[in-house]
Amino acid sequence: MSEFEVLLSEEQVQARVRELGEAISRDLAGEQVLVIGILKGAFIFMADLVRAMSVPLTVDFMSLSSYGSSTESSGEVRIVKDLEQAVDGKHVLVVEDIIDTGLTLKYLSEILRRRNPRSVRICALLDKPSRRKTEMAADYVGFVIPDHFVVGYGLDFDQRYRNFRDVRILKPSGDGGQEE
Ligand code: 5GP
């Protein structure tokens, strides 16, 4: 049996996402923005975030895979699915579910900057700064959280639980099984 503890309620998440959308829209007022969602974890957050933004925008997606074990990011990232839109000359907003070691986003922002965007901003729903292995700070962070493995609102464990409306801590199960 998997056990969960709610860390952030649906109401908390929704209120914060609205604030983030408003802050981003203020900072980019009058500009057109390319919003890039990092699959799969960011898909629900991004869907709510873009609806909270009032600047003209287009969306695109990237899918990355990290070399090394599934739980520990190695910092070397492979692009599994690249953007369909060009980045050069555009204001780019990267939307990520969570920053852990920071290695994925550091690598990704280097790749994007080489494509000559007008600006690159990063928005992460969650941030676990205690786990950072590189200097990486997002421009917008929904919630700073302690070092727990969380699921829900797009985040998975073994591809499951992405549909939870809240964010929950996944507690290791006593019997080693993952079934609910
Ligand atoms: P980083 O390169 O910052 O270590 O890796 C960030 C990625 O690791 C996130 O996009 C996410 O896919 C995964 N990750 C890190 N912490 C968690 C967590 O607590 N829960 C889930 N579901 N994924 C996490």
PDB file of C-alpha atoms and ligand atoms in Angstrom:
ATOM      1  CA  MET A   1       0.000   0.000   0.000  1.00  0.00           C
ATOM      2  CA  SER A   2       1.343   3.414  -0.940  1.00  0.00           C
ATOM      3  CA  GLU A   3       0.834   6.097   1.643  1.00  0.00           C
ATOM      4  CA  PHE A   4       0.398   9.759   0.887  1.00  0.00           C
ATOM      5  CA  GLU A   5       0.482  12.937   2.911  1.00  0.00           C
ATOM      6  CA  VAL A   6      -0.971  16.087   1.362  1.00  0.00           C
ATOM      7  CA  LEU A   7       1.732  18.735   1.202  1.00  0.00           C
ATOM      8  CA  LEU A   8      -0.113  21.367  -0.850  1.00  0.00           C
ATOM      9  CA  SER A   9      -3.876  21.416  -1.212  1.00  0.00           C
ATOM     10  CA  GLU A  10      -5.642  22.023  -4.498  1.00  0.00           C
ATOM     11  CA  GLU A  11      -6.682  25.478  -3.230  1.00  0.00           C
ATOM     12  CA  GLN A  12      -3.117  26.413  -2.279  1.00  0.00           C
ATOM     13  CA  VAL A  13      -1.799  25.301  -5.648  1.00  0.00           C
ATOM     14  CA  GLN A  14      -4.501  27.100  -7.621  1.00  0.00           C
ATOM     15  CA  ALA A  15      -4.056  30.357  -5.697  1.00  0.00           C
ATOM     16  CA  ARG A  16      -0.297  30.303  -6.155  1.00  0.00           C
ATOM     17  CA  VAL A  17      -0.506  29.466  -9.865  1.00  0.00           C
ATOM     18  CA  ARG A  18      -2.779  32.480 -10.360  1.00  0.00           C
ATOM     19  CA  GLU A  19      -0.236  34.693  -8.573  1.00  0.00           C
ATOM     20  CA  LEU A  20       2.583  33.345 -10.735  1.00  0.00           C
ATOM     21  CA  GLY A  21       0.606  33.980 -13.924  1.00  0.00           C
ATOM     22  CA  GLU A  22      -0.101  37.544 -12.852  1.00  0.00           C
ATOM     23  CA  ALA A  23       3.533  38.217 -11.870  1.00  0.00           C
ATOM     24  CA  ILE A  24       4.852  36.832 -15.167  1.00  0.00           C
ATOM     25  CA  SER A  25       2.295  38.861 -17.127  1.00  0.00           C
ATOM     26  CA  ARG A  26       3.343  42.037 -15.283  1.00  0.00           C
ATOM     27  CA  ASP A  27       7.043  41.405 -15.989  1.00  0.00           C
ATOM     28  CA  LEU A  28       6.430  40.636 -19.663  1.00  0.00           C
ATOM     29  CA  ALA A  29       3.701  43.203 -20.266  1.00  0.00           C
ATOM     30  CA  GLY A  30       3.404  44.146 -23.926  1.00  0.00           C
ATOM     31  CA  GLU A  31       5.560  41.224 -25.066  1.00  0.00           C
ATOM     32  CA  GLN A  32       4.766  38.016 -26.892  1.00  0.00           C
ATOM     33  CA  VAL A  33       5.991  34.925 -25.022  1.00  0.00           C
ATOM     34  CA  LEU A  34       6.911  31.402 -26.083  1.00  0.00           C
ATOM     35  CA  VAL A  35       5.980  29.157 -23.175  1.00  0.00           C
ATOM     36  CA  ILE A  36       7.923  25.896 -23.183  1.00  0.00           C
ATOM     37  CA  GLY A  37       6.599  23.027 -21.080  1.00  0.00           C
ATOM     38  CA  ILE A  38       8.936  20.253 -20.032  1.00  0.00           C
ATOM     39  CA  LEU A  39       7.134  16.953 -20.460  1.00  0.00           C
ATOM     40  CA  LYS A  40       5.654  15.157 -18.868  1.00  0.00           C
ATOM     41  CA  GLY A  41       5.723  16.575 -15.353  1.00  0.00           C
ATOM     42  CA  ALA A  42       4.837  20.176 -16.249  1.00  0.00           C
ATOM     43  CA  PHE A  43       1.771  19.531 -18.371  1.00  0.00           C
ATOM     44  CA  ILE A  44      -0.888  20.190 -15.754  1.00  0.00           C
ATOM     45  CA  PHE A  45       0.931  23.127 -14.166  1.00  0.00           C
ATOM     46  CA  MET A  46       1.467  24.678 -17.583  1.00  0.00           C
ATOM     47  CA  ALA A  47      -2.182  24.269 -18.548  1.00  0.00           C
ATOM     48  CA  ASP A  48      -3.234  26.257 -15.479  1.00  0.00           C
ATOM     49  CA  LEU A  49      -0.360  28.749 -15.687  1.00  0.00           C
ATOM     50  CA  VAL A  50      -1.009  29.841 -19.280  1.00  0.00           C
ATOM     51  CA  ARG A  51      -4.675  30.399 -18.417  1.00  0.00           C
ATOM     52  CA  ALA A  52      -3.534  32.696 -15.595  1.00  0.00           C
ATOM     53  CA  MET A  53      -1.355  34.715 -17.987  1.00  0.00           C
ATOM     54  CA  SER A  54      -2.706  37.736 -19.837  1.00  0.00           C
ATOM     55  CA  VAL A  55       0.124  38.367 -22.322  1.00  0.00           C
ATOM     56  CA  PRO A  56      -0.079  36.988 -25.874  1.00  0.00           C
ATOM     57  CA  LEU A  57       1.653  33.633 -25.970  1.00  0.00           C
ATOM     58  CA  THR A  58       2.303  30.462 -27.894  1.00  0.00           C
ATOM     59  CA  VAL A  59       3.116  27.084 -26.382  1.00  0.00           C
ATOM     60  CA  ASP A  60       5.567  24.355 -27.250  1.00  0.00           C
ATOM     61  CA  PHE A  61       6.939  21.314 -25.462  1.00  0.00           C
ATOM     62  CA  MET A  62      10.221  19.555 -24.920  1.00  0.00           C
ATOM     63  CA  SER A  63      10.843  16.148 -23.524  1.00  0.00           C
ATOM     64  CA  LEU A  64      14.164  15.413 -21.875  1.00  0.00           C
ATOM     65  CA  SER A  65      15.672  12.300 -20.503  1.00  0.00           C
ATOM     66  CA  SER A  66      18.417  12.277 -17.973  1.00  0.00           C
ATOM     67  CA  TYR A  67      21.226   9.760 -18.239  1.00  0.00           C
ATOM     68  CA  GLY A  68      21.936   7.734 -15.141  1.00  0.00           C
ATOM     69  CA  SER A  69      19.521   6.234 -12.656  1.00  0.00           C
ATOM     70  CA  SER A  70      15.867   7.224 -12.632  1.00  0.00           C
ATOM     71  CA  THR A  71      15.947   8.805  -9.180  1.00  0.00           C
ATOM     72  CA  GLU A  72      19.241  10.682  -9.376  1.00  0.00           C
ATOM     73  CA  SER A  73      19.861  13.192 -12.155  1.00  0.00           C
ATOM     74  CA  SER A  74      23.328  12.945 -13.731  1.00  0.00           C
ATOM     75  CA  GLY A  75      23.259  16.389 -15.298  1.00  0.00           C
ATOM     76  CA  GLU A  76      23.654  15.037 -18.784  1.00  0.00           C
ATOM     77  CA  VAL A  77      20.387  15.456 -20.571  1.00  0.00           C
ATOM     78  CA  ARG A  78      19.226  14.061 -23.885  1.00  0.00           C
ATOM     79  CA  ILE A  79      16.503  15.808 -25.874  1.00  0.00           C
ATOM     80  CA  VAL A  80      13.860  13.180 -26.591  1.00  0.00           C
ATOM     81  CA  LYS A  81      11.431  15.628 -28.200  1.00  0.00           C
ATOM     82  CA  ASP A  82      12.599  19.020 -29.388  1.00  0.00           C
ATOM     83  CA  LEU A  83      10.652  22.230 -29.958  1.00  0.00           C
ATOM     84  CA  GLU A  84       8.652  22.788 -33.098  1.00  0.00           C
ATOM     85  CA  GLN A  85       8.957  26.577 -32.906  1.00  0.00           C
ATOM     86  CA  ALA A  86      12.139  28.605 -33.344  1.00  0.00           C
ATOM     87  CA  VAL A  87      13.435  30.345 -30.244  1.00  0.00           C
ATOM     88  CA  ASP A  88      15.595  33.076 -31.717  1.00  0.00           C
ATOM     89  CA  GLY A  89      14.492  36.605 -30.938  1.00  0.00           C
ATOM     90  CA  LYS A  90      11.704  35.445 -28.625  1.00  0.00           C
ATOM     91  CA  HIS A  91      10.972  35.858 -24.945  1.00  0.00           C
ATOM     92  CA  VAL A  92      11.004  32.308 -23.619  1.00  0.00           C
ATOM     93  CA  LEU A  93       9.394  31.031 -20.440  1.00  0.00           C
ATOM     94  CA  VAL A  94      10.428  27.514 -19.453  1.00  0.00           C
ATOM     95  CA  VAL A  95       7.844  25.764 -17.287  1.00  0.00           C
ATOM     96  CA  GLU A  96       9.129  22.922 -15.128  1.00  0.00           C
ATOM     97  CA  ASP A  97       7.444  20.846 -12.431  1.00  0.00           C
ATOM     98  CA  ILE A  98      10.219  20.762  -9.845  1.00  0.00           C
ATOM     99  CA  ILE A  99      13.854  21.764  -9.444  1.00  0.00           C
ATOM    100  CA  ASP A 100      15.808  19.202  -7.507  1.00  0.00           C
ATOM    101  CA  THR A 101      19.561  19.061  -8.160  1.00  0.00           C
ATOM    102  CA  GLY A 102      19.128  21.822 -10.751  1.00  0.00           C
ATOM    103  CA  LEU A 103      21.211  19.923 -13.312  1.00  0.00           C
ATOM    104  CA  THR A 104      18.408  19.373 -15.831  1.00  0.00           C
ATOM    105  CA  LEU A 105      17.437  23.031 -15.996  1.00  0.00           C
ATOM    106  CA  LYS A 106      21.021  24.237 -16.058  1.00  0.00           C
ATOM    107  CA  TYR A 107      21.708  22.054 -19.069  1.00  0.00           C
ATOM    108  CA  LEU A 108      18.451  23.009 -20.749  1.00  0.00           C
ATOM    109  CA  SER A 109      18.902  26.746 -20.284  1.00  0.00           C
ATOM    110  CA  GLU A 110      22.383  26.466 -21.833  1.00  0.00           C
ATOM    111  CA  ILE A 111      20.895  24.700 -24.871  1.00  0.00           C
ATOM    112  CA  LEU A 112      18.170  27.339 -25.214  1.00  0.00           C
ATOM    113  CA  ARG A 113      20.532  30.299 -24.808  1.00  0.00           C
ATOM    114  CA  ARG A 114      22.637  28.974 -27.689  1.00  0.00           C
ATOM    115  CA  ARG A 115      19.555  29.372 -29.906  1.00  0.00           C
ATOM    116  CA  ASN A 116      19.602  33.160 -29.369  1.00  0.00           C
ATOM    117  CA  PRO A 117      16.319  33.911 -27.616  1.00  0.00           C
ATOM    118  CA  ARG A 118      15.608  37.480 -26.601  1.00  0.00           C
ATOM    119  CA  SER A 119      15.295  36.331 -22.982  1.00  0.00           C
ATOM    120  CA  VAL A 120      14.948  33.104 -21.020  1.00  0.00           C
ATOM    121  CA  ARG A 121      12.944  32.923 -17.811  1.00  0.00           C
ATOM    122  CA  ILE A 122      12.301  29.818 -15.763  1.00  0.00           C
ATOM    123  CA  CYS A 123       9.166  29.083 -13.793  1.00  0.00           C
ATOM    124  CA  ALA A 124       9.054  26.013 -11.538  1.00  0.00           C
ATOM    125  CA  LEU A 125       6.082  24.972  -9.466  1.00  0.00           C
ATOM    126  CA  LEU A 126       8.254  23.403  -6.779  1.00  0.00           C
ATOM    127  CA  ASP A 127      11.814  23.899  -5.601  1.00  0.00           C
ATOM    128  CA  LYS A 128      13.891  21.642  -3.338  1.00  0.00           C
ATOM    129  CA  PRO A 129      16.914  23.902  -2.772  1.00  0.00           C
ATOM    130  CA  SER A 130      18.482  21.584  -0.193  1.00  0.00           C
ATOM    131  CA  ARG A 131      19.269  19.112  -2.994  1.00  0.00           C
ATOM    132  CA  ARG A 132      20.959  21.562  -5.358  1.00  0.00           C
ATOM    133  CA  LYS A 133      24.182  20.416  -7.035  1.00  0.00           C
ATOM    134  CA  THR A 134      24.667  23.447  -9.242  1.00  0.00           C
ATOM    135  CA  GLU A 135      23.860  27.120  -9.076  1.00  0.00           C
ATOM    136  CA  MET A 136      20.386  27.263 -10.554  1.00  0.00           C
ATOM    137  CA  ALA A 137      17.666  29.611  -9.456  1.00  0.00           C
ATOM    138  CA  ALA A 138      14.326  29.890 -11.183  1.00  0.00           C
ATOM    139  CA  ASP A 139      12.892  33.334 -11.868  1.00  0.00           C
ATOM    140  CA  TYR A 140       9.513  32.212 -10.537  1.00  0.00           C
ATOM    141  CA  VAL A 141       8.921  29.489  -7.949  1.00  0.00           C
ATOM    142  CA  GLY A 142       5.539  28.349  -6.707  1.00  0.00           C
ATOM    143  CA  PHE A 143       6.598  26.691  -3.470  1.00  0.00           C
ATOM    144  CA  VAL A 144       9.896  25.937  -1.785  1.00  0.00           C
ATOM    145  CA  ILE A 145       9.523  22.477  -0.258  1.00  0.00           C
ATOM    146  CA  PRO A 146      11.643  20.237   1.966  1.00  0.00           C
ATOM    147  CA  ASP A 147      13.433  17.181   0.610  1.00  0.00           C
ATOM    148  CA  HIS A 148      10.560  14.743   0.104  1.00  0.00           C
ATOM    149  CA  PHE A 149       9.535  12.820  -2.994  1.00  0.00           C
ATOM    150  CA  VAL A 150       6.269  14.351  -4.132  1.00  0.00           C
ATOM    151  CA  VAL A 151       3.592  13.302  -6.614  1.00  0.00           C
ATOM    152  CA  GLY A 152       0.439  14.785  -8.073  1.00  0.00           C
ATOM    153  CA  TYR A 153      -0.467  17.848 -10.155  1.00  0.00           C
ATOM    154  CA  GLY A 154       1.556  16.387 -13.030  1.00  0.00           C
ATOM    155  CA  LEU A 155       4.310  14.732 -10.997  1.00  0.00           C
ATOM    156  CA  ASP A 156       4.545  10.965 -11.082  1.00  0.00           C
ATOM    157  CA  PHE A 157       5.984   7.943  -9.440  1.00  0.00           C
ATOM    158  CA  ASP A 158       6.454   5.248 -12.050  1.00  0.00           C
ATOM    159  CA  GLN A 159       4.094   7.233 -14.359  1.00  0.00           C
ATOM    160  CA  ARG A 160       1.288   7.152 -11.805  1.00  0.00           C
ATOM    161  CA  TYR A 161      -0.477   9.759  -9.652  1.00  0.00           C
ATOM    162  CA  ARG A 162      -0.085  12.641 -12.137  1.00  0.00           C
ATOM    163  CA  ASN A 163      -3.847  13.258 -11.993  1.00  0.00           C
ATOM    164  CA  PHE A 164      -4.015  14.144  -8.280  1.00  0.00           C
ATOM    165  CA  ARG A 165      -5.295  17.713  -7.924  1.00  0.00           C
ATOM    166  CA  ASP A 166      -3.040  18.325  -4.927  1.00  0.00           C
ATOM    167  CA  VAL A 167       0.657  17.688  -4.270  1.00  0.00           C
ATOM    168  CA  ARG A 168       1.371  14.808  -1.930  1.00  0.00           C
ATOM    169  CA  ILE A 169       4.422  13.324  -0.280  1.00  0.00           C
ATOM    170  CA  LEU A 170       4.821   9.697  -1.309  1.00  0.00           C
ATOM    171  CA  LYS A 171       5.839   7.708   1.720  1.00  0.00           C
ATOM    172  CA  PRO A 172       7.834   4.535   1.239  1.00  0.00           C
ATOM    173  CA  SER A 173       5.500   1.588   1.728  1.00  0.00           C
ATOM    174  CA  GLY A 174       6.258  -0.897   4.449  1.00  0.00           C
ATOM    175  CA  ASP A 175       5.651  -4.034   2.377  1.00  0.00           C
ATOM    176  CA  GLY A 176       7.710  -2.945  -0.641  1.00  0.00           C
ATOM    177  CA  GLY A 177       4.675  -3.026  -2.950  1.00  0.00           C
ATOM    178  CA  GLN A 178       3.341  -0.043  -4.837  1.00  0.00           C
ATOM    179  CA  GLU A 179      -0.275  -1.044  -5.167  1.00  0.00           C
ATOM    180  CA  GLU A 180      -2.935   1.054  -3.509  1.00  0.00           C
TER     181      GLU A 180
HETATM  182  P1  5GP B   1      17.000  17.843 -11.399  1.00  0.00           P
HETATM  183  O1  5GP B   1      17.895  17.805 -12.604  1.00  0.00           O
HETATM  184  O2  5GP B   1      16.678  19.237 -10.928  1.00  0.00           O
HETATM  185  O3  5GP B   1      17.609  17.015 -10.283  1.00  0.00           O
HETATM  186  O4  5GP B   1      15.727  17.042 -11.825  1.00  0.00           O
HETATM  187  C1  5GP B   1      14.455  17.552 -11.856  1.00  0.00           C
HETATM  188  C2  5GP B   1      13.535  16.455 -12.333  1.00  0.00           C
HETATM  189  O5  5GP B   1      13.591  15.333 -11.427  1.00  0.00           O
HETATM  190  C3  5GP B   1      12.100  16.925 -12.292  1.00  0.00           C
HETATM  191  O6  5GP B   1      11.700  17.482 -13.527  1.00  0.00           O
HETATM  192  C4  5GP B   1      11.350  15.649 -11.984  1.00  0.00           C
HETATM  193  O7  5GP B   1      11.081  14.934 -13.187  1.00  0.00           O
HETATM  194  C5  5GP B   1      12.301  14.831 -11.155  1.00  0.00           C
HETATM  195  N1  5GP B   1      12.024  14.996  -9.700  1.00  0.00           N
HETATM  196  C6  5GP B   1      12.807  15.586  -8.785  1.00  0.00           C
HETATM  197  N2  5GP B   1      12.236  15.551  -7.565  1.00  0.00           N
HETATM  198  C7  5GP B   1      11.048  14.934  -7.723  1.00  0.00           C
HETATM  199  C8  5GP B   1       9.970  14.622  -6.826  1.00  0.00           C
HETATM  200  O8  5GP B   1       9.966  14.880  -5.609  1.00  0.00           O
HETATM  201  N3  5GP B   1       8.894  13.985  -7.378  1.00  0.00           N
HETATM  202  C9  5GP B   1       8.816  13.660  -8.693  1.00  0.00           C
HETATM  203  N4  5GP B   1       7.720  13.053  -9.104  1.00  0.00           N
HETATM  204  N5  5GP B   1       9.819  13.953  -9.570  1.00  0.00           N
HETATM  205  C10 5GP B   1      10.912  14.584  -9.085  1.00  0.00           C
END
